[in-house]
Coordinates of C-alpha atoms in Angstrom, one line a residue:
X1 CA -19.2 18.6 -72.6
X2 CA -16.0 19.2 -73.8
X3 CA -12.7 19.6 -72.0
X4 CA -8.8 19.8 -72.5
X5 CA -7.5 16.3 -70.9
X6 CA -3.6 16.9 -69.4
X7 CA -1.4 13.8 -69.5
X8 CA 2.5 13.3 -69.7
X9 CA 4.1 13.2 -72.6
X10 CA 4.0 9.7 -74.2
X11 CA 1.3 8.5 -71.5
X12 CA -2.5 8.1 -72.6
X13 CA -1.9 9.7 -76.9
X14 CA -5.0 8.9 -79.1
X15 CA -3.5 6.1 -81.6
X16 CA -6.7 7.3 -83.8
X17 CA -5.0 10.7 -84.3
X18 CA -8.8 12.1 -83.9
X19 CA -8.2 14.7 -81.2
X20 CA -5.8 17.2 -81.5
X21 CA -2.8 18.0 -79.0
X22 CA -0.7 20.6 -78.1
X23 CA 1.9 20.9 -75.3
X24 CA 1.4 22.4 -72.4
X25 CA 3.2 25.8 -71.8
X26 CA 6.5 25.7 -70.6
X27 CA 7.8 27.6 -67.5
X28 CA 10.2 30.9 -67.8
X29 CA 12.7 29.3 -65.6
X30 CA 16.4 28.7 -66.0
X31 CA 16.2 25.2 -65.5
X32 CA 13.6 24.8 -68.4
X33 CA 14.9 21.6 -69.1
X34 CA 13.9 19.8 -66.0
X35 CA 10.3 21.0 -66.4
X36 CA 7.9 18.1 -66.9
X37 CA 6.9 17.7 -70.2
X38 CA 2.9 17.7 -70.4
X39 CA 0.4 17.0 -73.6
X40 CA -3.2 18.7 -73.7
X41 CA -5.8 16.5 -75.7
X42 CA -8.9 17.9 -76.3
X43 CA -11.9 15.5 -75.5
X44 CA -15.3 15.5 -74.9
X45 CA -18.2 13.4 -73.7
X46 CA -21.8 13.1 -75.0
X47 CA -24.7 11.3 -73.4
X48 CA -28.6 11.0 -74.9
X49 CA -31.2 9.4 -74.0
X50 CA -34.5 8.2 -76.1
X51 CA -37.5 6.3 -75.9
X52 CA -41.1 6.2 -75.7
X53 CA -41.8 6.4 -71.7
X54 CA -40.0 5.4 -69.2
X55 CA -40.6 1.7 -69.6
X56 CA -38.7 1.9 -72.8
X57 CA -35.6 4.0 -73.4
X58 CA -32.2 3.2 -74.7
X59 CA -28.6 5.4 -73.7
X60 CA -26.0 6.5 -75.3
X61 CA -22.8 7.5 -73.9
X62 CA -19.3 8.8 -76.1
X63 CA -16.5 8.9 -73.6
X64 CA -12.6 10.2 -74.6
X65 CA -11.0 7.4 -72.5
X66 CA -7.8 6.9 -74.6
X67 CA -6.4 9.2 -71.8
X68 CA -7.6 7.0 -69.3
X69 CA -7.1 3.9 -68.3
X70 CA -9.9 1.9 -70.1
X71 CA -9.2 1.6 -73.7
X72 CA -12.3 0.2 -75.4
X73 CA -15.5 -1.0 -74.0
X74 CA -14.8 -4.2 -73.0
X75 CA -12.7 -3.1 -70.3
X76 CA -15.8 -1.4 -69.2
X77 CA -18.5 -4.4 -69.4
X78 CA -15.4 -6.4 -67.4
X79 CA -17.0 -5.2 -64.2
X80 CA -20.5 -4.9 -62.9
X81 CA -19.8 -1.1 -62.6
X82 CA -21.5 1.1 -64.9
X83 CA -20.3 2.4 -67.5
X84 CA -21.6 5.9 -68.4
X85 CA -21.7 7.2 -64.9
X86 CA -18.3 6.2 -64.7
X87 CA -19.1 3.7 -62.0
X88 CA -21.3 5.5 -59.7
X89 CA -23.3 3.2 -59.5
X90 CA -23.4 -1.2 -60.4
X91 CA -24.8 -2.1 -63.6
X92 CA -26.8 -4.6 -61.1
X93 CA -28.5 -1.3 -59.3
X94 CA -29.6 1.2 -62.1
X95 CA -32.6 3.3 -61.4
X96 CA -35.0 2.5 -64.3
X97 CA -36.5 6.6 -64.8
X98 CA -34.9 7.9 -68.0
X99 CA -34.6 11.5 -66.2
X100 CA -32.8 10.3 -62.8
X101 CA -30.4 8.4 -64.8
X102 CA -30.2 11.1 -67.2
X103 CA -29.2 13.7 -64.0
X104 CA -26.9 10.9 -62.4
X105 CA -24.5 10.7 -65.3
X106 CA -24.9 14.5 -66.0
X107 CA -23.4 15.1 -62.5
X108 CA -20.9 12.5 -62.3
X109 CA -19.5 13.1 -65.7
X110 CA -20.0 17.1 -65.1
X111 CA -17.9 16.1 -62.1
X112 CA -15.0 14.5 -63.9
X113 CA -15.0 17.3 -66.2
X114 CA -14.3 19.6 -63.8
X115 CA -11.8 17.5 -62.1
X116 CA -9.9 17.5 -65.4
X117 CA -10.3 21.5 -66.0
X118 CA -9.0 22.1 -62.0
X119 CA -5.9 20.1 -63.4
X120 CA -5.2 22.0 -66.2
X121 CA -5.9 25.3 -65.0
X122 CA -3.0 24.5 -61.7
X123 CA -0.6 23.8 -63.8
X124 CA -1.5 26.6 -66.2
X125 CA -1.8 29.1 -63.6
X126 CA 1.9 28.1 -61.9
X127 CA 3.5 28.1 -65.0
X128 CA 2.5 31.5 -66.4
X129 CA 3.0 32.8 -63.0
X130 CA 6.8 32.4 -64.1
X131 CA 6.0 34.6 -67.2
X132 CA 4.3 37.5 -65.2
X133 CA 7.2 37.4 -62.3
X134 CA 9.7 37.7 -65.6
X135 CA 7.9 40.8 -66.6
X136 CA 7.4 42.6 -63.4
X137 CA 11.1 42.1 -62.6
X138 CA 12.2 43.6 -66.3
X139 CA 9.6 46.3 -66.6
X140 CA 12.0 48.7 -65.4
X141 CA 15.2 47.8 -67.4
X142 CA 17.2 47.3 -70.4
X143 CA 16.0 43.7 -70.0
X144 CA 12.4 45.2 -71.4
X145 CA 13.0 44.3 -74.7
X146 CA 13.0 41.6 -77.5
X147 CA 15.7 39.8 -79.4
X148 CA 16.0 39.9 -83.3
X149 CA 13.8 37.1 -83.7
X150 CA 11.3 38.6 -81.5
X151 CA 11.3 35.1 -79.0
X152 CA 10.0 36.6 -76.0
X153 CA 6.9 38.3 -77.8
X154 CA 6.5 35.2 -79.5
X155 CA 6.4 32.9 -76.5
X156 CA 3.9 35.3 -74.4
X157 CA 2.2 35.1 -77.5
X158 CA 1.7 31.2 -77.5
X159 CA 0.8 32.0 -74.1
X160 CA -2.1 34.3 -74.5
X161 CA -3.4 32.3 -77.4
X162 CA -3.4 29.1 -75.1
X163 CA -5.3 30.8 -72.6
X164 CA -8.0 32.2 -75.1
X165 CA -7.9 29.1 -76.4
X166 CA -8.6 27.6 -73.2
X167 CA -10.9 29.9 -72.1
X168 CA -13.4 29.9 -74.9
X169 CA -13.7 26.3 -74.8
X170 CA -14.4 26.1 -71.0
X171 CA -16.8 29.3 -71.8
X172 CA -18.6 27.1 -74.6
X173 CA -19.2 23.8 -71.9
X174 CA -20.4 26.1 -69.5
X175 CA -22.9 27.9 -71.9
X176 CA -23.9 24.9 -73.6
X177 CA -25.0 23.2 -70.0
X178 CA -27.1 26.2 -69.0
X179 CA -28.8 26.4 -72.1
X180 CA -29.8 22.9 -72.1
X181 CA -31.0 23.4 -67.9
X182 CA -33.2 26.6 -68.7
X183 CA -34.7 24.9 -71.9
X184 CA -35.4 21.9 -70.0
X185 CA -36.0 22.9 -66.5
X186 CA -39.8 21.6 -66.7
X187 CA -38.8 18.5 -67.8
X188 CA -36.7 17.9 -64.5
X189 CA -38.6 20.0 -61.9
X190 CA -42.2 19.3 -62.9
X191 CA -42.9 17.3 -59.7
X192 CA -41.9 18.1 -56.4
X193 CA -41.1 14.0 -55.2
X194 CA -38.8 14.1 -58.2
X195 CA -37.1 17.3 -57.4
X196 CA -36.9 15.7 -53.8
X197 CA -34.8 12.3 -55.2
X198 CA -32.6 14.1 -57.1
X199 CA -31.8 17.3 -55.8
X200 CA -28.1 15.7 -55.1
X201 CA -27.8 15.3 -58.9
X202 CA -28.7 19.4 -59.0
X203 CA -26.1 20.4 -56.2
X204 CA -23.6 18.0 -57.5
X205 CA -24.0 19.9 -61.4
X206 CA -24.6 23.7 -59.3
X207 CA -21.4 23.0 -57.1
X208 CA -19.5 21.9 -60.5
X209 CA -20.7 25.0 -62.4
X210 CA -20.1 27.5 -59.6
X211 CA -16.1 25.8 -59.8
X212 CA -15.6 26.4 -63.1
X213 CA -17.2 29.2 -63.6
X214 CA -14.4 30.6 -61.0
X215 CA -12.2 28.8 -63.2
X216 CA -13.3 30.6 -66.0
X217 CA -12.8 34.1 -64.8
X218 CA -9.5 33.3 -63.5
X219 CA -8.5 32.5 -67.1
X220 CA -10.1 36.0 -68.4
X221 CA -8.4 37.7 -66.3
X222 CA -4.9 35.7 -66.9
X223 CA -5.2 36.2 -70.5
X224 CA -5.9 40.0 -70.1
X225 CA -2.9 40.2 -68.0
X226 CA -0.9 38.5 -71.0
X227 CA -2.4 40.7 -73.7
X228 CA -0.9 43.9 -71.5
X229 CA 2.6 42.4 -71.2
X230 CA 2.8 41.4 -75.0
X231 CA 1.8 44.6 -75.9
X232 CA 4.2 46.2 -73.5
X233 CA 6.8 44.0 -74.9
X234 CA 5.7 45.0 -78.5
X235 CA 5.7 48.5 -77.6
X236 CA 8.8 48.4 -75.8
X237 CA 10.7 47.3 -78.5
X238 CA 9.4 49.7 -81.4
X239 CA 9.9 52.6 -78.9
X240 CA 13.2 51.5 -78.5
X241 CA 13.9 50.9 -82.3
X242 CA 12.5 54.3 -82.5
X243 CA 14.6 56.2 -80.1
X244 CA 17.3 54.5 -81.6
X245 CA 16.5 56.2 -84.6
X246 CA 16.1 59.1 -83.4
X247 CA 19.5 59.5 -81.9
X248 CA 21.3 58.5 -84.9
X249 CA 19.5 61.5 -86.5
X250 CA 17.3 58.6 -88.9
X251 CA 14.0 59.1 -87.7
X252 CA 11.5 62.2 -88.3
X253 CA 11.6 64.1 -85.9
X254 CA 8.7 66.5 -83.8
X255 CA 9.0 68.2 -80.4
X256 CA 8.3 65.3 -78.3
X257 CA 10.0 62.4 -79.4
X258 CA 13.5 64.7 -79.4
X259 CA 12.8 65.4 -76.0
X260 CA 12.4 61.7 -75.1
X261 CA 8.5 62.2 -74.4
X262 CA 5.7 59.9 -75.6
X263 CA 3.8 61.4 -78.0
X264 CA 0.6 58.5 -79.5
X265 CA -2.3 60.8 -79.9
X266 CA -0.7 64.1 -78.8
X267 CA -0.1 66.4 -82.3
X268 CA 3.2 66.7 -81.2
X269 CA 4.8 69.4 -84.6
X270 CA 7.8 68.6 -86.4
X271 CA 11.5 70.2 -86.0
X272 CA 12.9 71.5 -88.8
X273 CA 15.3 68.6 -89.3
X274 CA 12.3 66.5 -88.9
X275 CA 10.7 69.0 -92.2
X276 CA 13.8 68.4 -94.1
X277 CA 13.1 64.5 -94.0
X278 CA 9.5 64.6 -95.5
X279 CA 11.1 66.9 -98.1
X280 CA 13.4 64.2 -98.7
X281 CA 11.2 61.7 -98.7
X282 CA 8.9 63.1 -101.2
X283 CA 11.7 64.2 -103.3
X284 CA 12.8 60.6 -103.8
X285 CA 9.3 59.2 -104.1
X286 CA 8.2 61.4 -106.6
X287 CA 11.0 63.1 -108.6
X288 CA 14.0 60.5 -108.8
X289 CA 11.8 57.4 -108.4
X290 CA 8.7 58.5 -110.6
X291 CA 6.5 57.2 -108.5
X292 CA 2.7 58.4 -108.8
X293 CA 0.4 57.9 -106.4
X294 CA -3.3 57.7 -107.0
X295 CA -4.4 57.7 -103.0
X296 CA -2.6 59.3 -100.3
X297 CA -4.2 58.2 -96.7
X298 CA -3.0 60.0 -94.1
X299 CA -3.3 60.4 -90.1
X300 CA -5.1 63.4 -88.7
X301 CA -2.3 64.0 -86.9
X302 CA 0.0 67.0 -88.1
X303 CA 3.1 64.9 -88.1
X304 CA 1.5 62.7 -90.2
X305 CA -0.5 65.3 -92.4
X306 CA 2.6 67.7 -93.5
X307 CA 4.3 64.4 -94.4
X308 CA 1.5 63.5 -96.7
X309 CA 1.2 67.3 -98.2
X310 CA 5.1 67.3 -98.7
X311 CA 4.4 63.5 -100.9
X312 CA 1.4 65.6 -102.7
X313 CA 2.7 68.9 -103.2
X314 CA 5.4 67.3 -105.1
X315 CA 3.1 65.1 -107.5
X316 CA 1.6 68.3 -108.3
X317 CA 4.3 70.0 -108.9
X318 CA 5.6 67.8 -111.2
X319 CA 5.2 68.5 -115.3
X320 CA 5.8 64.9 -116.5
X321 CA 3.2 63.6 -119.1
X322 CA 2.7 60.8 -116.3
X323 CA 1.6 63.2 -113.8
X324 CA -1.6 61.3 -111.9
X325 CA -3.9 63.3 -109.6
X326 CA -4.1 61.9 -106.3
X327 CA -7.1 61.3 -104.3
X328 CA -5.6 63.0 -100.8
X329 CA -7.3 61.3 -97.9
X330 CA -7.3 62.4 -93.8
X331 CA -9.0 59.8 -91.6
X332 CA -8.7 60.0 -87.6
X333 CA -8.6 56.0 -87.6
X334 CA -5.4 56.2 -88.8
X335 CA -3.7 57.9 -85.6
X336 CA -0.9 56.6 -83.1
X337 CA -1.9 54.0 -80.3
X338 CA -3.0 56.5 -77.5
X339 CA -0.7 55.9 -74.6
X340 CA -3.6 57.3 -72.0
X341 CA -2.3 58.9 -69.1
X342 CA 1.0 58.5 -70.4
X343 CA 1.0 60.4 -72.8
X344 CA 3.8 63.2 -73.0
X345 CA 5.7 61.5 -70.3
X346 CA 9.2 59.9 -70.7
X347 CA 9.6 57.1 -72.7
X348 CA 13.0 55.9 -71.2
X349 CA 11.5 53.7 -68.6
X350 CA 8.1 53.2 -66.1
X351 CA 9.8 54.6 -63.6
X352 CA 10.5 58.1 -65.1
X353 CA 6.9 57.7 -66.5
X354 CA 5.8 57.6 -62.8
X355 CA 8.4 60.2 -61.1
X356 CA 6.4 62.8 -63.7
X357 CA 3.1 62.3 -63.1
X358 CA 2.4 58.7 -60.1
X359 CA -0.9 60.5 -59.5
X360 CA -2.1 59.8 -63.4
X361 CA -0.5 56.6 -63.6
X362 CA -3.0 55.2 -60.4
X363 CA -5.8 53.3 -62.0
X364 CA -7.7 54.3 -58.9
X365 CA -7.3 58.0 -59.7
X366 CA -10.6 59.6 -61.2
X367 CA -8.4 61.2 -64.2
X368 CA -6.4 58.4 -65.0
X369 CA -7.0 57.0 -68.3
X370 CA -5.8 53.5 -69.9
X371 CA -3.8 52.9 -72.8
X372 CA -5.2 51.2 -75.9
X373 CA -5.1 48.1 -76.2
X374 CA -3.3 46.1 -78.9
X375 CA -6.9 44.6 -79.3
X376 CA -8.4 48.0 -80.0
X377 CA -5.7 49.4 -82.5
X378 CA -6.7 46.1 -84.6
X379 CA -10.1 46.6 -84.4
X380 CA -9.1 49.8 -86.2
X381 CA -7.0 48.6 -88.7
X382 CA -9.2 45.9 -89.5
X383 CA -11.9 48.8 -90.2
X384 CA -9.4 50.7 -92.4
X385 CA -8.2 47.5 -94.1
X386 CA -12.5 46.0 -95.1
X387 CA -13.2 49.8 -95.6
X388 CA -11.0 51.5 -97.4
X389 CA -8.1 49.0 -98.8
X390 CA -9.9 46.5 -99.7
X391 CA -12.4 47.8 -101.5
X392 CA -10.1 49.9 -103.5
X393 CA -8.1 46.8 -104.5
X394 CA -11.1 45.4 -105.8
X395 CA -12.4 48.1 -107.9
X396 CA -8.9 48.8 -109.0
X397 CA -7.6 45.3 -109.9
X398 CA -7.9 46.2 -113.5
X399 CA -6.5 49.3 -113.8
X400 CA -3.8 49.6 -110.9
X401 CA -3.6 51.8 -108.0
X402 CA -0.7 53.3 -106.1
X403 CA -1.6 53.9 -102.5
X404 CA 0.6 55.5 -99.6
X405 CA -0.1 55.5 -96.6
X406 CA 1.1 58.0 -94.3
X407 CA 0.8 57.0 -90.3
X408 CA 2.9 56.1 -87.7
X409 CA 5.1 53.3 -86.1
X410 CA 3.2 51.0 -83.6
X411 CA -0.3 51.5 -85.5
X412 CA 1.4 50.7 -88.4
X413 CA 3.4 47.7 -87.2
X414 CA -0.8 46.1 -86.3
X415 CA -2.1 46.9 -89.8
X416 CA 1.4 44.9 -91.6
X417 CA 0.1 42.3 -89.3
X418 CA -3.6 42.7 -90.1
X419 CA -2.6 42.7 -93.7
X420 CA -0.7 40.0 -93.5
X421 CA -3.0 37.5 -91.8
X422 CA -5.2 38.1 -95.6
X423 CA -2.7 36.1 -97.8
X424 CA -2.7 32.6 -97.9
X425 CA 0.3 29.9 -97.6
X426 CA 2.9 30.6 -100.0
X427 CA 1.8 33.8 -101.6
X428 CA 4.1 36.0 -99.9
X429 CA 7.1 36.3 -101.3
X430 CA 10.4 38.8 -100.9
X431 CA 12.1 40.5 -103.0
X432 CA 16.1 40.6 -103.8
X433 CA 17.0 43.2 -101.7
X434 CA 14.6 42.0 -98.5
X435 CA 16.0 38.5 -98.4
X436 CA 19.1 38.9 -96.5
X437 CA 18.2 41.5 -94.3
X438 CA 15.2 39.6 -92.6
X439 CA 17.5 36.7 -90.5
X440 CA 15.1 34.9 -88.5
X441 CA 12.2 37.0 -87.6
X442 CA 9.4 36.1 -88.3
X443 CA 7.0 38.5 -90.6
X444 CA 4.7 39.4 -88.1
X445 CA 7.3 41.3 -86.0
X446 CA 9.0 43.5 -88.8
X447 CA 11.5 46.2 -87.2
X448 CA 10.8 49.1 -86.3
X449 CA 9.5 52.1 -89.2
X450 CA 12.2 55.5 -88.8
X451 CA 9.0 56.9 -89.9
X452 CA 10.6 58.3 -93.3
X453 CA 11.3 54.9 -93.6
X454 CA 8.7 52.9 -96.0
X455 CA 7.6 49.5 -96.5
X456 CA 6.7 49.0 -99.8
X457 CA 4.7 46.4 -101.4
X458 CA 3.4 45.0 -104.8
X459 CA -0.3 43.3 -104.7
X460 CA -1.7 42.3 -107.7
X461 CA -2.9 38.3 -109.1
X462 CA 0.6 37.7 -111.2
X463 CA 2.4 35.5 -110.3
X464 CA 5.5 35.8 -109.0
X465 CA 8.7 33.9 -108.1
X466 CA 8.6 31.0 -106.0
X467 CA 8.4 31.5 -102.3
X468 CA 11.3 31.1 -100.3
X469 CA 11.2 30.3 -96.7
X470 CA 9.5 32.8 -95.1
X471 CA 9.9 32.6 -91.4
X472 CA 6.2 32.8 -89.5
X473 CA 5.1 32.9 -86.2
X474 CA 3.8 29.3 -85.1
X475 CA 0.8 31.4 -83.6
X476 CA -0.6 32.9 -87.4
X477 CA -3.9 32.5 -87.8
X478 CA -4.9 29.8 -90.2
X479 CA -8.2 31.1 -90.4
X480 CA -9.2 31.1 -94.9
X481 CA -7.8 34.3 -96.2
X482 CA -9.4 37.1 -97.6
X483 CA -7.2 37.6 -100.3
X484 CA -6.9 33.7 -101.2
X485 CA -6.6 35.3 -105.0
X486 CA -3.4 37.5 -104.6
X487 CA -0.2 37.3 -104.8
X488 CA 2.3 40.1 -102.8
X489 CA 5.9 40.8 -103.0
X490 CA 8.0 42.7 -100.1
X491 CA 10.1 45.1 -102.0
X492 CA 11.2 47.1 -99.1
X493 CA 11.4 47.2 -95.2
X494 CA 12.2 50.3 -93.7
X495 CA 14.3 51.7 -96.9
X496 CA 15.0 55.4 -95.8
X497 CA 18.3 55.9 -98.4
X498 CA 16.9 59.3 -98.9
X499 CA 18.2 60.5 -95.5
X500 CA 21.8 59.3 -96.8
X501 CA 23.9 62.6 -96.4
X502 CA 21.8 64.6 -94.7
X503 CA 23.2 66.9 -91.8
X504 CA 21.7 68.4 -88.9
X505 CA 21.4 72.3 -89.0
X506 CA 24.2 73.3 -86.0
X507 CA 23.8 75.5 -83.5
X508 CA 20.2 73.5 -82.5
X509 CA 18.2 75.4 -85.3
X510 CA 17.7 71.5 -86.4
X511 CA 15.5 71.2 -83.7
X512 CA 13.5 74.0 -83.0
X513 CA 10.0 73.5 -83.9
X514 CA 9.4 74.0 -87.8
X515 CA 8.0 76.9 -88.9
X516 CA 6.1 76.4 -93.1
X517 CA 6.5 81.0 -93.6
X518 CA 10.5 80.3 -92.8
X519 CA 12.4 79.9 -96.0
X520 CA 15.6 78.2 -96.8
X521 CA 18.6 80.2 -97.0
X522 CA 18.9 78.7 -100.6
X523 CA 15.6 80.7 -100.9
X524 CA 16.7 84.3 -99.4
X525 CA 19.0 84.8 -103.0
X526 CA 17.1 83.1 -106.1
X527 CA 15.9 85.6 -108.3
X528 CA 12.3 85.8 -108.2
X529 CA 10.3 84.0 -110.6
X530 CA 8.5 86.9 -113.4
X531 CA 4.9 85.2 -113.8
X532 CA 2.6 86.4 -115.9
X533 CA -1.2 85.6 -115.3
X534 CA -3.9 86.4 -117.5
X535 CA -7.2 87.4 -115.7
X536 CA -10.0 86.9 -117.4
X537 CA -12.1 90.5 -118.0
X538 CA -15.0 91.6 -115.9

């Protein structure tokens, strides 16, 4: 049975250094300081039995009790108490049937088990009451937003880990014990006189279960609420990096996000201005850096495609001796989160949101529809990265591929982070220009795309320079990485110096919707092109 023990700092730590600890979440409160400062072990506690028959049987009991009081088992045999029901009984006085001494120390350390989860789950529950009260009193302000180094997304992400964390372990206890009952349910209830004597045992170990259990949904639904306000703290700040962009005339632009609505899965077109920046953008890519793509992936979306075609069109057209074909790729899995019933509504707070449409925005309305979940865009990503990115790396490591892809802000923002969590300690690295510019956020929480602006990566298995230090989230996953084997260097964050100098069409042509039969006024007096074509006969 395992469980997370919460002690006081300093009180009760395992001089062994054989369970691990973390400390306890700390409250969102201005006073901060004052807040007790608690450590949560995890333990556990194992009990067999064997034997021949119930005239000969030996037990064994493993009890966590360097958070207790009794530190080694001579402090246990000091008494006449017993020792692996925790005293329920004297030494003196044990029943002598392997099965009812079994069930008394199942329920009596089943008990104390629970004791020590109802502990941990008060104090867990009052303090990240403090986080949700912060959020519902931001939601709709300024105040719903992160700093720089992205501290308030990082601490409700510690929080929602915790609780997982948490969760999954109480889950695994409770899973484990009624596996073991249904498997050995004839062993215990095969006579009825038996059943009889220790039938408190079972309502001791059915109350217990029916506790946590409770227990256990309470932390589901704790940690669903915490996914939704880290995600609406994530989203918040790239839509706010992004409308920031937008008003300095940096980001592309379509219909809806010039009018200040959300636009996710909606095929919202581009404005003109918005058309001149994937010209730009291709222009640079191709023509003054002489970069060749081999693999252009692309969103469905038609923001996403004419940005791609504008990349393509000018590979094609080039004439160098270089020139590379590119594979040109459309895949739906690539799209912008989809905002649900908020889509096309104002993205300057909640509450304009809900003045346009409060019906939609009901979750008891029959045509409202939920936003997607920062679970769910990884799920994608991770699909996109296993089947499509990975396995070109791999067929390609000899040769070398050069692969853009073309999407949007927040779904891009999940795969850096997907792609990220591949690499292994120390084989990320950062180049020149990217050093200085990064401060103290952490990798995970890059700013912002303008979505002209690129990041731009090398992977291959060179090496490279030595790493610097690279601030991380203290939540990264540990877990072996994928690509163990590589090494890749951050060239670029959000480089968009091929919007330097360009002006907005006056008069509001800028933004009218973009139209691909209107021409330039550059085009209206060059000579036409003479082109002669020879057709083959018959």
């Amino acid at each position: 049975m395992s469980y997370v023990a919460l002690r006081k700092a300093g009180a009760g730590a395992d001089p062994r250094g054989v369970r691990a600890h973390i400390s306890m979440i700390e409250p969102l409160e201005v006073d901060v300081g004052s807040a007790e400062e608690l450590i949560c072990y995890d333990a556990q506690i194992s009990f067999m039995i064997v034997g021949k028959g119930n005239d000969c049987w030996k037990a064994y009991c493993n009890v966590d009790s360097w958070f207790g009081s009794e530190k080694d088992v001579d402090a246990y045999l000091a008494n006449d108490e017993d020792g692996p029901s925790g005293g329920a009984r004297l030494a003196s006085d044990l029943c002598l049937d392997p099965k009812e001494y079994f069930l008394l120390v199942l329920s009596q350390r089943f008990r104390q088990t629970g004791m020590e989860w109802g502990n941990l789950c008060d104090v867990l529950m009052a303090r990240t009451d403090t986080y949700e009260s912060r959020y519902l009193q931001t939601i709709d302000t300024a105040d719903l937003r992160d700093d720089q180094a992205m501290s308030r997304t990082r601490s409700y992400s510690k929080a929602a880990s915790m609780l997982r964390q948490y969760h999954d372990t109480l889950s695994t206890t409770l899973d484990r014990l009624q596996d073991f009952l249904n498997r050995n349910e004839d062993t215990f209830k095969d006579q009825k006189d038996f059943q009889d004597q220790c039938g408190c045992y079972f309502r001791t170990i059915d109350i217990e279960f029916t506790h946590l259990s409770r227990w256990r949904q309470r932390l589901h639904e704790r940690m669903q609420r915490f996914d939704m306000m880290r995600d609406g703290l994530l989203n918040a700040s790239v839509l706010r990096e992004s409308r920031r962009s937008t008003q300095q005339a940096s980001d592309i632009e379509t219909e809806h996000n010039i009018a200040g609505l959300l636009a996710g899965t909606t095929d919202s077109r581009l404005t003109t201005h918005g058309a001149l920046q994937t010209q730009r953008l291709a222009r640079s890519l191709v023509q003054e850096r002489a970069i060749h793509f081999t693999h252009i992936f692309s969103s469905d979306l038609s923001r996403a495609c004419l940005t791609a075609d504008a990349i393509h069109n000018a590979q094609l057209g080039e004439k160098s001796s270089e020139r590379v074909k590119a594979e040109r790729i459309v895949l739906d899995i690539l799209r912008e989160q989809d905002f649900g019933s908020l889509e096309c509504r104002p993205w300057t707070s909640k509450a304009a949101a809900t003045r346009a449409s409060s019906n939609l925005l009901d979750p008891d309305h029959p045509d409202f529809k939920p936003k997607e979940t920062q679970e769910a865009m990884a799920t994608r990503m991770n699909t996109f990265l296993n089947e499509t990115l990975l396995p070109l790396l791999a067929a390609d490591s000899e040769i070398g591929s050069k692969v853009a892809v073309v999407s949007h802000g927040i779904i891009l923002s999940v795969l850096w982070r997907i792609l990220l969590q591949q690499f292994g300690a120390g084989s990320v690295s950062l180049g020149p220009e990217v050093s200085a510019s990064t401060g103290s956020r952490p990798l995970e929480y890059l700013p912002g795309w303008s979505n002209t602006g690129y990041l731009e990566l090398d992977i291959n298995c060179a090496q490279v320079r030595p790493d610097l230090d690279i601030p991380r989230s203290p939540n990264t996953d540990l877990r072996v990485s994928v690509l163990s084997g590589y090494k890749m260097l951050i060239r670029a964050i959000n480089r968009k110096d091929h919007l330097n100098n360009l002006k907005r069409t006056r008069g509001g042509l800028g933004s009218t919707a973009f139209d691909a039969k209107q021409k330039s006024l550059e085009g209206f007096f060059k000579k036409p092109k003479i082109e002669v074509q020879n057709h083959k006969a018959g």
